[in-house]
mmCIF file of C-alpha atoms in Angstrom:
data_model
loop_
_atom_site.group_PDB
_atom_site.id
_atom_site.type_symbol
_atom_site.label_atom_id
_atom_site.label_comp_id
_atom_site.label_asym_id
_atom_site.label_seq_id
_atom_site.Cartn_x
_atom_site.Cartn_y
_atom_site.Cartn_z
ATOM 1 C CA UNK A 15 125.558 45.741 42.782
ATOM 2 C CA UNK A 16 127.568 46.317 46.151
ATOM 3 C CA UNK A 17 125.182 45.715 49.231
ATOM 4 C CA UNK A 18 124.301 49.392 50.782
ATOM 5 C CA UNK A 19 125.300 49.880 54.187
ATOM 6 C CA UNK A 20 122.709 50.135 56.665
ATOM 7 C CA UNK A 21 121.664 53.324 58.498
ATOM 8 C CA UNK A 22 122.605 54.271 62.044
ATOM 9 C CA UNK A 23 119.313 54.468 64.573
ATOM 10 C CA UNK A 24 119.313 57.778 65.790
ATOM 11 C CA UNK A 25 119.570 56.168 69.415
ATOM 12 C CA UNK A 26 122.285 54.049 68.448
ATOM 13 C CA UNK A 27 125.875 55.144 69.969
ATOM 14 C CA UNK A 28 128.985 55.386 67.975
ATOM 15 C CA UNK A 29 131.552 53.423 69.591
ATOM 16 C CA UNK A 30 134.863 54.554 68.863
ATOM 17 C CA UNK A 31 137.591 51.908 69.818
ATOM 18 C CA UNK A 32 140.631 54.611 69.780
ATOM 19 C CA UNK A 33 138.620 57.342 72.178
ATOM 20 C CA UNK A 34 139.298 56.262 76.066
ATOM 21 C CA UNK A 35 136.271 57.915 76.509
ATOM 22 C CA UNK A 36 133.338 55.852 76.335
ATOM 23 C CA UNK A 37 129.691 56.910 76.630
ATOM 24 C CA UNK A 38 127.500 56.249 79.466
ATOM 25 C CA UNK A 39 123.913 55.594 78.522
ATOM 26 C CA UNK A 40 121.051 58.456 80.814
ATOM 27 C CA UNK A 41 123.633 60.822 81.291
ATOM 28 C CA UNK A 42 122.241 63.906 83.314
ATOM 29 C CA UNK A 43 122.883 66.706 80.247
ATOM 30 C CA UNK A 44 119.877 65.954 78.966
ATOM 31 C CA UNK A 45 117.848 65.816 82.208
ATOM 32 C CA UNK A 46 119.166 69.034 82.818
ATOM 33 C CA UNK A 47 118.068 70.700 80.071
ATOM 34 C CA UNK A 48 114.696 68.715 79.966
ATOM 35 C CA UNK A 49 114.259 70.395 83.735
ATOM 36 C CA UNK A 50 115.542 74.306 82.573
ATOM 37 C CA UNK A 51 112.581 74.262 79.986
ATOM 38 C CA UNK A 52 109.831 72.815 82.165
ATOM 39 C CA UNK A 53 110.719 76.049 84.759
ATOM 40 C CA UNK A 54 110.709 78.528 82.739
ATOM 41 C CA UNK A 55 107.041 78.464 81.643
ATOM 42 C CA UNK A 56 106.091 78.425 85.633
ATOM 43 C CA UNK A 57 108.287 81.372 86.220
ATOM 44 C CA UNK A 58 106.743 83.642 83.312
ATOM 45 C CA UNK A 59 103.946 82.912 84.670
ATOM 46 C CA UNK A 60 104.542 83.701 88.172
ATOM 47 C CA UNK A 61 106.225 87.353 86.540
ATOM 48 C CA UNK A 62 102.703 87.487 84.784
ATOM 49 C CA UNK A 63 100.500 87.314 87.352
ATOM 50 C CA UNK A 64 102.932 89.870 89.831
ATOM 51 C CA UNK A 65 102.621 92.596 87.173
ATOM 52 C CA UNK A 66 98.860 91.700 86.817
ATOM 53 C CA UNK A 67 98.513 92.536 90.947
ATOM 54 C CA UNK A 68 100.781 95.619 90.905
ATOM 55 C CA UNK A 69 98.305 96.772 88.052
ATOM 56 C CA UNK A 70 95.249 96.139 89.823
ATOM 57 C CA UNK A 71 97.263 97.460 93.312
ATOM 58 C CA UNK A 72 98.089 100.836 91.244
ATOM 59 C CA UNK A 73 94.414 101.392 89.916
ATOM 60 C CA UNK A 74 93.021 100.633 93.566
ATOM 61 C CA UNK A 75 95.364 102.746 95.304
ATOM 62 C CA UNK A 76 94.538 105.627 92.612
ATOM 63 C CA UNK A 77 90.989 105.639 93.045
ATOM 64 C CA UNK A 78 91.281 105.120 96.908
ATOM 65 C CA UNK A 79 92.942 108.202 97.081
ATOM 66 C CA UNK A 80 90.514 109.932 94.520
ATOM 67 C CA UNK A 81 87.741 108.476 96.882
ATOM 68 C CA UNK A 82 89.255 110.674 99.710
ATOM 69 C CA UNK A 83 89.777 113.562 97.779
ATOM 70 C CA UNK A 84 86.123 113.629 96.807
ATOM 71 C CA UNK A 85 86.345 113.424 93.327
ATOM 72 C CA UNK A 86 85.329 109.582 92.869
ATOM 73 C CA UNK A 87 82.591 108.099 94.358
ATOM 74 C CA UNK A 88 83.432 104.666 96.841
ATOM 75 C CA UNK A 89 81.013 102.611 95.238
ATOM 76 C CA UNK A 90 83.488 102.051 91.863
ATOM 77 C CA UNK A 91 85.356 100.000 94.251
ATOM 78 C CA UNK A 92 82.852 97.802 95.566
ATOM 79 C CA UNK A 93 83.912 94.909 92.549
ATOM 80 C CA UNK A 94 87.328 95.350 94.074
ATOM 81 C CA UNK A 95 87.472 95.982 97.972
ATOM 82 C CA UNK A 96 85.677 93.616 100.929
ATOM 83 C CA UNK A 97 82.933 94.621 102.403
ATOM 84 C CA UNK A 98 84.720 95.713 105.248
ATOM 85 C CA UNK A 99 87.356 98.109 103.061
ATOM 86 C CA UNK A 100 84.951 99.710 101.359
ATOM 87 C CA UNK A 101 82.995 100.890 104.667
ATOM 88 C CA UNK A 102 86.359 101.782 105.950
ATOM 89 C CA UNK A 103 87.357 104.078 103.093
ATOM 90 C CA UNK A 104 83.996 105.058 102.973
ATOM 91 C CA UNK A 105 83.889 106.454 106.566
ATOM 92 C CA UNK A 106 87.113 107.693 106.704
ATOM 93 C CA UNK A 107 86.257 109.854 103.334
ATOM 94 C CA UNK A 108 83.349 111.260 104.987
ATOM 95 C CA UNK A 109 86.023 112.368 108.236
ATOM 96 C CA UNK A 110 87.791 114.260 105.222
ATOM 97 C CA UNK A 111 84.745 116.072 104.020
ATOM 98 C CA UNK A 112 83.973 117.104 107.530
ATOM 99 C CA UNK A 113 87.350 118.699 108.088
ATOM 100 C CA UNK A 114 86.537 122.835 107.913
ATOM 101 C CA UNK A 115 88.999 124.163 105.245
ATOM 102 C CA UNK A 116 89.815 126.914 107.823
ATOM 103 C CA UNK A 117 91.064 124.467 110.456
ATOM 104 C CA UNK A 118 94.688 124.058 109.353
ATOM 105 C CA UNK A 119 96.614 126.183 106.347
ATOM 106 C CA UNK A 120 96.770 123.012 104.323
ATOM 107 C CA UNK A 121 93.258 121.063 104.810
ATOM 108 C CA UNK A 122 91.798 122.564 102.298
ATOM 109 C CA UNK A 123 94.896 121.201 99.761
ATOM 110 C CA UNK A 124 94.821 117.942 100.991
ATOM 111 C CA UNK A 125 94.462 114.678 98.380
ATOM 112 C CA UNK A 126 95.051 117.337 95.319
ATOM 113 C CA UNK A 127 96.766 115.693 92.392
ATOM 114 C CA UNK A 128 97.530 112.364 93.738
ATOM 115 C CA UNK A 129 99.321 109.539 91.915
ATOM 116 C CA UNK A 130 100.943 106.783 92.256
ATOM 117 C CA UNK A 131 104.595 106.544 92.079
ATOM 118 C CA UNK A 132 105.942 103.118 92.523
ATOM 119 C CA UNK A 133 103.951 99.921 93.428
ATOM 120 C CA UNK A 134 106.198 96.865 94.816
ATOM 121 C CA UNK A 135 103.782 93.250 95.207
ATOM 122 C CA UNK A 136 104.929 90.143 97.269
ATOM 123 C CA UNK A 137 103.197 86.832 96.857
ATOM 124 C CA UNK A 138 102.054 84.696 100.443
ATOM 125 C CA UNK A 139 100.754 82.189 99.040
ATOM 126 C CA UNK A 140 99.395 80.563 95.905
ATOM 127 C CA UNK A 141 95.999 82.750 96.484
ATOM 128 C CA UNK A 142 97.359 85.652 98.178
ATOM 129 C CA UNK A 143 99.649 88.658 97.841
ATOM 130 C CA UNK A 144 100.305 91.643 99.664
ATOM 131 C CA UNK A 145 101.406 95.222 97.941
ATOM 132 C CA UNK A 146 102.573 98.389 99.013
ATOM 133 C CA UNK A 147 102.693 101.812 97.071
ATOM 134 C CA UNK A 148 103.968 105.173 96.989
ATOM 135 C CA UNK A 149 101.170 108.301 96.144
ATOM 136 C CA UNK A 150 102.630 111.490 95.952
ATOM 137 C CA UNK A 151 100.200 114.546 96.214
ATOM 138 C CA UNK A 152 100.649 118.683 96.222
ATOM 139 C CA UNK A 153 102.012 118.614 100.054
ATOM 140 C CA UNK A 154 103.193 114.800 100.934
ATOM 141 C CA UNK A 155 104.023 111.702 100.011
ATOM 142 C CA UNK A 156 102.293 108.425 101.607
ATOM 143 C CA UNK A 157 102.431 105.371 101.514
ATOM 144 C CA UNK A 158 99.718 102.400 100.941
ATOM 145 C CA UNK A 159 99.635 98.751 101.962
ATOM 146 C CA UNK A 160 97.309 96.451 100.362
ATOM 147 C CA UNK A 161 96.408 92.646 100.798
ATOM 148 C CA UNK A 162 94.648 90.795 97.786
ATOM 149 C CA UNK A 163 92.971 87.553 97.676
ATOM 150 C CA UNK A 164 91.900 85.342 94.971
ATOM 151 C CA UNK A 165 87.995 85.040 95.309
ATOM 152 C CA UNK A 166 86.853 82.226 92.793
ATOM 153 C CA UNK A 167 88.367 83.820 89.400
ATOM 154 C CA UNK A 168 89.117 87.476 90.648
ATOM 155 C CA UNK A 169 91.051 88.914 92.823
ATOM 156 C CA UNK A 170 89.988 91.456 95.730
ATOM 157 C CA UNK A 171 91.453 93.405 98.316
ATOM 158 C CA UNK A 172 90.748 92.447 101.991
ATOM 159 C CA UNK A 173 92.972 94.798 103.639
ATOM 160 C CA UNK A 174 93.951 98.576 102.339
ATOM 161 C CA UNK A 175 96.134 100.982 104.411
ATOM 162 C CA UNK A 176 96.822 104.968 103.817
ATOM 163 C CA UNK A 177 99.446 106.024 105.563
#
């Protein structure tokens, strides 16, 4: 019986003694790969949570605008807005009701049929992004700027503009 030759370790290098090339042990191909697939999970992630706070941007801004058209009550935003947005929208809804629908040609069409056409989100920090959105309605098109925080697990608006 002939001896059987004895397998390569998969670590081991063939050495070739015709090939001037000769291979150099921790070579960065590896590396570089190793550091392509540790990014990628962070960045899906980071895509994740932006379409999670234009989502919860788009249903604020909706109802926000439904709040000032009347046909929503403020306190469904009270999980979502400060303290200090929600009296905000809260007062300025209760300007809008107090506008006489005889005052101008177009008060009494005012916040009909909103919604929301785009909604763009930028992150600040780890905890904080700011938003911006377009509403169109019967007569105009506005826009909205919002600031959300991360309070303990949820997030909440601290700052909410209607243009």
């Amino acid at each position: 019986m002939s001896a059987m030759p004895r397998p390569r370790a998969a670590a081991e290098p063939r050495l070739s003694t015709s090939s001037p090339l000769r291979l150099v042990q921790g070579s960065a191909a590896p590396a570089d790969r190793a550091n392509t697939r540790s990014v990628e999970p962070q960045l899906l992630g980071a895509a994740d949570e932006e379409r999670e706070i234009c989502a919860i941007s788009r249903s604020t801004v909706q109802a926000a605008i439904e709040v000032l058209a009347g046909t929503r009550p403020a306190q469904q935003l009270a999980r979502r807005l400060d303290e200090r947005c929600l009296a905000a929208l809260q007062h300025r809804a209760a300007l809008t009701r107090r506008v006489p629908c005889g005052a101008s040609p177009t008060a009494g069409r005012l916040h009909r049929n909103p919604s929301v056409r785009s909604v763009r989100a930028c992150r600040v920090s780890a905890d904080v992004y700011e938003a911006s959105a377009v509403v169109a309605e019967d007569l105009r098109v506005r826009a909205v700027a919002l600031r959300l925080e991360r309070s303990r697990l949820a997030w909440r608006v601290t700052v909410l503009e209607i243009g």
